[in-house]
mmCIF file of C-alpha atoms in Angstrom:
data_model
loop_
_atom_site.group_PDB
_atom_site.id
_atom_site.type_symbol
_atom_site.label_atom_id
_atom_site.label_comp_id
_atom_site.label_asym_id
_atom_site.label_seq_id
_atom_site.Cartn_x
_atom_site.Cartn_y
_atom_site.Cartn_z
ATOM 1 C CA MET A 289 -157.175 40.100 -14.334
ATOM 2 C CA TYR A 290 -158.375 43.324 -15.489
ATOM 3 C CA GLY A 291 -156.760 43.165 -18.516
ATOM 4 C CA SER A 292 -153.214 42.894 -20.830
ATOM 5 C CA ASP A 293 -150.921 45.436 -21.071
ATOM 6 C CA THR A 294 -151.395 45.255 -24.939
ATOM 7 C CA ASN A 295 -155.124 46.675 -24.407
ATOM 8 C CA VAL A 296 -153.902 48.843 -21.793
ATOM 9 C CA SER A 297 -151.407 50.342 -24.539
ATOM 10 C CA LYS A 298 -154.517 49.978 -27.238
ATOM 11 C CA MET A 299 -156.717 51.905 -25.189
ATOM 12 C CA LYS A 300 -153.702 54.533 -24.698
ATOM 13 C CA ASP A 301 -153.217 54.805 -28.374
ATOM 14 C CA LYS A 302 -156.896 55.583 -28.940
ATOM 15 C CA HIS A 303 -157.092 57.779 -26.019
ATOM 16 C CA VAL A 304 -154.360 59.790 -28.044
ATOM 17 C CA ILE A 305 -155.923 59.382 -31.607
ATOM 18 C CA LEU A 306 -159.299 60.292 -30.000
ATOM 19 C CA SER A 307 -157.553 63.636 -27.886
ATOM 20 C CA GLU A 308 -155.929 64.413 -31.734
ATOM 21 C CA TRP A 309 -159.476 64.338 -33.092
ATOM 22 C CA VAL A 310 -160.931 66.458 -30.612
ATOM 23 C CA ASN A 311 -158.323 69.047 -30.211
ATOM 24 C CA PRO A 312 -155.881 68.550 -33.551
ATOM 25 C CA THR A 313 -154.563 72.040 -32.979
ATOM 26 C CA LYS A 314 -152.318 70.700 -29.491
ATOM 27 C CA LYS A 315 -149.406 69.740 -31.631
ATOM 28 C CA CYS A 316 -148.942 73.263 -33.925
ATOM 29 C CA VAL A 317 -147.514 75.742 -32.783
ATOM 30 C CA TYR A 318 -148.239 78.817 -34.563
ATOM 31 C CA GLU A 319 -146.167 81.550 -34.669
ATOM 32 C CA SER A 320 -148.344 84.340 -36.561
ATOM 33 C CA GLU A 321 -152.119 84.991 -37.069
ATOM 34 C CA ASP A 322 -152.283 83.600 -40.697
ATOM 35 C CA GLU A 323 -150.676 80.519 -39.596
ATOM 36 C CA LEU A 324 -153.262 79.772 -36.670
ATOM 37 C CA PHE A 325 -156.022 80.439 -38.983
ATOM 38 C CA THR A 326 -154.297 77.892 -41.405
ATOM 39 C CA GLY A 327 -153.945 75.483 -38.368
ATOM 40 C CA GLN A 328 -157.352 76.010 -37.521
ATOM 41 C CA ILE A 329 -158.849 75.326 -41.223
ATOM 42 C CA SER A 330 -156.740 71.997 -41.202
ATOM 43 C CA ALA A 331 -157.828 70.910 -38.536
ATOM 44 C CA VAL A 332 -161.333 71.270 -39.536
ATOM 45 C CA GLN A 333 -160.579 69.818 -42.470
ATOM 46 C CA LYS A 334 -158.883 66.688 -40.836
ATOM 47 C CA PRO A 335 -162.058 65.301 -38.853
ATOM 48 C CA ALA A 336 -163.561 64.864 -42.271
ATOM 49 C CA CYS A 337 -160.779 63.298 -43.921
ATOM 50 C CA CYS A 338 -160.263 60.487 -40.930
ATOM 51 C CA THR A 339 -163.920 60.154 -39.596
ATOM 52 C CA GLU A 340 -164.236 56.959 -40.999
ATOM 53 C CA ASN A 341 -160.580 55.796 -39.136
ATOM 54 C CA MET A 342 -161.665 57.652 -36.282
ATOM 55 C CA LEU A 343 -165.240 55.503 -35.902
ATOM 56 C CA SER A 344 -163.255 52.556 -36.396
ATOM 57 C CA SER A 345 -160.840 53.360 -33.627
ATOM 58 C CA LEU A 346 -163.851 54.233 -31.059
ATOM 59 C CA LYS A 347 -165.618 51.365 -31.929
ATOM 60 C CA GLU A 348 -162.775 49.272 -31.420
ATOM 61 C CA THR A 349 -162.220 51.204 -27.871
ATOM 62 C CA MET A 350 -165.454 50.785 -27.304
ATOM 63 C CA ASP A 351 -165.523 46.505 -27.975
ATOM 64 C CA SER A 352 -162.481 47.019 -26.142
ATOM 65 C CA LEU A 353 -164.145 48.553 -23.153
ATOM 66 C CA ARG A 354 -166.987 46.086 -22.863
ATOM 67 C CA GLU A 355 -164.491 43.102 -22.837
ATOM 68 C CA GLU A 356 -162.602 44.911 -20.387
ATOM 69 C CA MET A 357 -166.206 45.736 -18.562
ATOM 70 C CA LYS A 358 -167.498 42.216 -19.082
ATOM 71 C CA ILE A 359 -163.901 40.596 -17.238
ATOM 72 C CA MET A 360 -164.433 42.915 -14.459
ATOM 73 C CA MET A 361 -167.451 42.137 -14.109
ATOM 74 C CA HIS A 362 -166.983 38.504 -14.032
ATOM 75 C CA THR A 363 -164.046 38.676 -12.076
ATOM 76 C CA LEU A 364 -166.458 41.040 -9.586
ATOM 77 C CA LYS A 365 -169.240 38.554 -9.615
ATOM 78 C CA GLU A 366 -166.307 35.479 -8.363
ATOM 79 C CA MET A 367 -164.874 37.654 -6.043
ATOM 80 C CA LYS A 368 -168.775 38.388 -4.573
ATOM 81 C CA ASP A 369 -169.302 34.783 -4.694
ATOM 82 C CA GLN A 370 -166.173 33.754 -2.506
ATOM 83 C CA GLN A 371 -167.189 36.537 -0.143
ATOM 84 C CA GLU A 372 -170.443 35.209 -0.111
ATOM 85 C CA THR A 373 -169.114 31.625 0.620
ATOM 86 C CA ARG A 374 -166.616 32.817 3.099
ATOM 87 C CA PHE A 375 -169.337 34.564 4.747
ATOM 88 C CA GLY A 376 -171.617 31.682 4.886
ATOM 89 C CA ASN A 377 -169.111 29.426 6.060
ATOM 90 C CA PHE A 378 -167.991 32.294 8.484
ATOM 91 C CA GLU A 379 -171.547 32.454 9.625
ATOM 92 C CA LYS A 380 -171.735 28.262 9.726
ATOM 93 C CA ASP A 381 -168.697 28.403 12.067
ATOM 94 C CA MET A 382 -169.930 31.329 14.134
ATOM 95 C CA SER A 383 -173.210 29.025 14.626
ATOM 96 C CA ASP A 384 -170.969 26.360 15.662
ATOM 97 C CA ILE A 385 -168.861 27.864 17.686
ATOM 98 C CA LYS A 386 -171.750 29.944 19.573
ATOM 99 C CA ILE A 387 -173.545 26.247 20.055
ATOM 100 C CA THR A 388 -170.203 25.059 21.258
ATOM 101 C CA ILE A 389 -170.208 27.883 23.671
ATOM 102 C CA CYS A 390 -173.352 27.156 25.305
ATOM 103 C CA GLN A 391 -172.517 23.460 25.886
ATOM 104 C CA LEU A 392 -169.234 24.630 27.686
ATOM 105 C CA GLN A 393 -171.673 27.314 29.684
ATOM 106 C CA LYS A 394 -173.821 24.812 30.431
ATOM 107 C CA THR A 395 -171.181 21.754 31.601
ATOM 108 C CA ASN A 396 -169.169 25.043 33.769
ATOM 109 C CA GLU A 397 -172.843 24.932 35.364
ATOM 110 C CA VAL A 398 -172.747 21.725 36.059
ATOM 111 C CA VAL A 399 -169.367 21.318 37.212
ATOM 112 C CA ASP A 400 -170.172 24.801 39.122
ATOM 113 C CA ASP A 401 -172.617 22.745 40.800
ATOM 114 C CA SER A 402 -170.916 19.676 41.553
ATOM 115 C CA LEU A 403 -167.696 21.938 43.153
ATOM 116 C CA ASP A 404 -170.258 23.881 45.077
ATOM 117 C CA TYR A 405 -171.941 20.419 46.419
ATOM 118 C CA LEU A 406 -168.143 18.791 46.895
ATOM 119 C CA GLY A 407 -167.513 21.696 48.538
ATOM 120 C CA LYS A 408 -170.534 21.207 51.416
ATOM 121 C CA LYS A 409 -169.592 17.958 51.416
ATOM 122 C CA CYS A 410 -165.973 18.741 52.290
ATOM 123 C CA SER A 411 -166.719 21.206 54.865
ATOM 124 C CA LYS A 412 -169.200 18.841 56.896
ATOM 125 C CA LEU A 413 -166.670 16.361 56.493
ATOM 126 C CA GLU A 414 -163.950 19.060 57.479
ATOM 127 C CA ASN A 415 -166.394 19.641 60.537
ATOM 128 C CA ALA A 416 -166.891 15.880 61.129
ATOM 129 C CA ILE A 417 -163.526 15.098 61.170
ATOM 130 C CA GLU A 418 -162.703 17.756 63.598
ATOM 131 C CA GLU A 419 -165.056 16.922 66.201
ATOM 132 C CA ALA A 420 -163.758 13.234 65.431
ATOM 133 C CA ASN A 421 -160.547 14.470 66.668
ATOM 134 C CA ASN A 422 -161.893 16.331 69.598
ATOM 135 C CA VAL A 423 -163.793 13.480 70.805
ATOM 136 C CA ILE A 424 -160.459 11.464 70.319
ATOM 137 C CA LYS A 425 -158.739 13.835 72.295
ATOM 138 C CA ILE A 426 -161.170 13.538 75.120
ATOM 139 C CA GLN A 427 -161.202 9.740 74.757
ATOM 140 C CA GLU A 428 -157.324 9.966 75.211
ATOM 141 C CA ASN A 429 -157.624 11.956 77.995
ATOM 142 C CA LYS A 430 -159.907 9.633 80.110
ATOM 143 C CA ILE A 431 -157.758 6.503 78.571
ATOM 144 C CA LYS A 432 -154.602 8.287 80.395
ATOM 145 C CA ASP A 433 -156.349 9.062 83.659
ATOM 146 C CA LEU A 434 -157.691 5.437 83.870
ATOM 147 C CA SER A 435 -154.160 4.402 82.995
ATOM 148 C CA GLN A 436 -153.714 6.093 86.041
ATOM 149 C CA LYS A 437 -155.964 5.018 88.044
ATOM 150 C CA ASN A 438 -154.931 1.502 86.534
ATOM 151 C CA VAL A 439 -151.358 2.036 87.803
ATOM 152 C CA TYR A 440 -152.926 3.277 91.173
ATOM 153 C CA LEU A 441 -155.603 0.583 91.587
ATOM 154 C CA GLU A 442 -152.438 -2.605 90.347
ATOM 155 C CA LYS A 443 -150.272 -1.237 93.249
ATOM 156 C CA TYR A 444 -153.172 -1.109 95.589
ATOM 157 C CA ASN A 445 -154.014 -4.611 94.674
ATOM 158 C CA LYS A 446 -150.610 -5.470 95.285
ATOM 159 C CA ALA A 447 -150.748 -3.902 98.812
ATOM 160 C CA LEU A 448 -153.834 -5.912 99.444
ATOM 161 C CA GLU A 449 -152.764 -9.725 98.110
ATOM 162 C CA GLU A 450 -149.521 -8.835 100.220
ATOM 163 C CA ARG A 451 -152.067 -7.811 103.000
ATOM 164 C CA VAL A 452 -153.760 -11.144 102.313
ATOM 165 C CA CYS A 453 -151.376 -13.311 102.209
ATOM 166 C CA MET A 454 -149.900 -11.668 105.264
ATOM 167 C CA LEU A 455 -153.348 -12.242 106.976
ATOM 168 C CA GLU A 456 -153.346 -15.705 105.694
ATOM 169 C CA GLN A 457 -150.248 -16.830 107.065
ATOM 170 C CA LYS A 458 -151.120 -15.360 110.227
ATOM 171 C CA GLY A 459 -154.400 -17.396 110.245
ATOM 172 C CA LEU A 460 -152.462 -20.419 109.523
ATOM 173 C CA ASP A 461 -150.076 -19.916 112.300
ATOM 174 C CA CYS A 462 -152.745 -19.107 114.904
ATOM 175 C CA ASN A 463 -155.071 -22.036 113.557
ATOM 176 C CA ILE A 464 -154.947 -25.826 115.257
ATOM 177 C CA GLU A 465 -156.770 -28.548 113.604
ATOM 178 C CA LEU A 466 -157.288 -31.375 115.509
ATOM 179 C CA LEU A 467 -157.006 -34.749 113.555
ATOM 180 C CA ASN A 468 -159.145 -37.930 114.538
ATOM 181 C CA VAL A 469 -160.702 -36.062 117.508
ATOM 182 C CA GLN A 470 -164.136 -37.139 118.585
ATOM 183 C CA ALA A 471 -166.512 -35.002 119.328
ATOM 184 C CA PRO A 472 -167.763 -35.759 122.545
ATOM 185 C CA GLU A 473 -171.489 -35.621 123.107
ATOM 186 C CA GLY A 474 -173.383 -32.752 125.352
ATOM 187 C CA MET A 475 -170.147 -30.931 124.988
ATOM 188 C CA SER A 476 -169.911 -27.212 123.695
ATOM 189 C CA THR A 477 -167.284 -25.534 121.308
ATOM 190 C CA ILE A 478 -166.436 -23.531 124.148
ATOM 191 C CA GLN A 479 -166.265 -26.349 126.779
ATOM 192 C CA ILE A 480 -164.134 -28.685 123.767
ATOM 193 C CA ALA A 481 -161.991 -25.213 123.718
ATOM 194 C CA ARG A 482 -161.164 -25.273 127.484
ATOM 195 C CA ALA A 483 -160.748 -28.665 127.225
ATOM 196 C CA VAL A 484 -158.170 -28.236 124.683
ATOM 197 C CA ALA A 485 -156.240 -26.041 126.718
ATOM 198 C CA ASP A 486 -155.916 -28.010 130.000
ATOM 199 C CA GLU A 487 -154.453 -30.131 127.994
ATOM 200 C CA LEU A 488 -152.174 -28.085 126.690
ATOM 201 C CA ASN A 489 -151.324 -26.449 129.870
ATOM 202 C CA LEU A 490 -152.401 -22.659 128.608
ATOM 203 C CA CYS A 491 -151.832 -20.048 130.905
ATOM 204 C CA PRO A 492 -155.288 -19.010 131.998
ATOM 205 C CA GLU A 493 -154.249 -14.913 132.222
ATOM 206 C CA LYS A 494 -153.941 -15.025 128.320
ATOM 207 C CA ASN A 495 -156.847 -14.648 125.551
ATOM 208 C CA TYR A 496 -156.737 -16.793 122.662
ATOM 209 C CA GLN A 497 -158.317 -16.244 119.607
ATOM 210 C CA GLY A 498 -159.559 -19.591 117.477
ATOM 211 C CA LEU A 499 -161.123 -20.019 114.039
ATOM 212 C CA GLU A 500 -163.210 -23.267 113.696
ATOM 213 C CA ILE A 501 -162.401 -25.240 110.920
ATOM 214 C CA GLY A 502 -164.342 -28.268 111.884
ATOM 215 C CA LYS A 503 -167.562 -27.066 110.278
ATOM 216 C CA ASP A 504 -165.410 -27.010 106.857
ATOM 217 C CA LYS A 505 -164.323 -30.565 107.885
ATOM 218 C CA GLY A 506 -167.444 -31.696 108.255
ATOM 219 C CA TRP A 507 -167.473 -32.103 111.942
ATOM 220 C CA GLU A 508 -170.609 -31.988 113.561
ATOM 221 C CA GLY A 509 -171.362 -29.975 117.232
ATOM 222 C CA LEU A 510 -169.202 -26.977 116.169
ATOM 223 C CA GLU A 511 -171.854 -23.568 115.701
ATOM 224 C CA ALA A 512 -169.472 -20.934 116.599
ATOM 225 C CA ASN A 513 -167.590 -19.430 113.902
ATOM 226 C CA ASN A 514 -164.944 -18.049 116.294
ATOM 227 C CA CYS A 515 -164.573 -17.975 120.123
ATOM 228 C CA HIS A 516 -162.227 -16.232 122.971
ATOM 229 C CA THR A 517 -160.992 -19.354 125.485
ATOM 230 C CA SER A 518 -159.966 -18.560 128.207
ATOM 231 C CA ASN A 519 -159.928 -21.272 131.870
ATOM 232 C CA THR A 520 -161.613 -18.500 133.925
#
């Protein structure tokens, strides 16, 4: 990306040449002052002979460096464009994420409101169910009491029915129905009863209770509902 190995080696070689031109005495090892003096003279004379070659090498080096700089600038520009593109996409993604988060927050608020409403409604329903259960318990207790009273009333009603049946039977045993008997004119019910008692030879010391049934049969002349009869 930043240049090939060949360019790098060229740069190294040119750097070595440039170093030799700037400081040519580096490679020489002098043992005496005469040699040092001679070396210095040769060093001064050497650049004059190699000036064109060195300038050419420097020019090539500068051109190579310019090419390398162009490549590096182009690469940096591409990297910058890529980073800007990525940053733009990142900003867009962040904007979308923010919008999504806002929508989710609004949805959460709606859900929270719905949950609060449903919670209050459930609380009211629980209270209503509890009240209904209390009413049901009260009604069940009332039904239980009424069932006990109903059992008592059934027993009492049965006893009354037995009592009524007994009284009806007793009344039937005591009733005397006279068939095809014409009521004489001018006689009251008590007189007729006394006449019947005489005919039956009933004991005059005993009292008998008679229930009139002639009125139910459509007879006339019978006014009293019940009476006590005796011969006295």
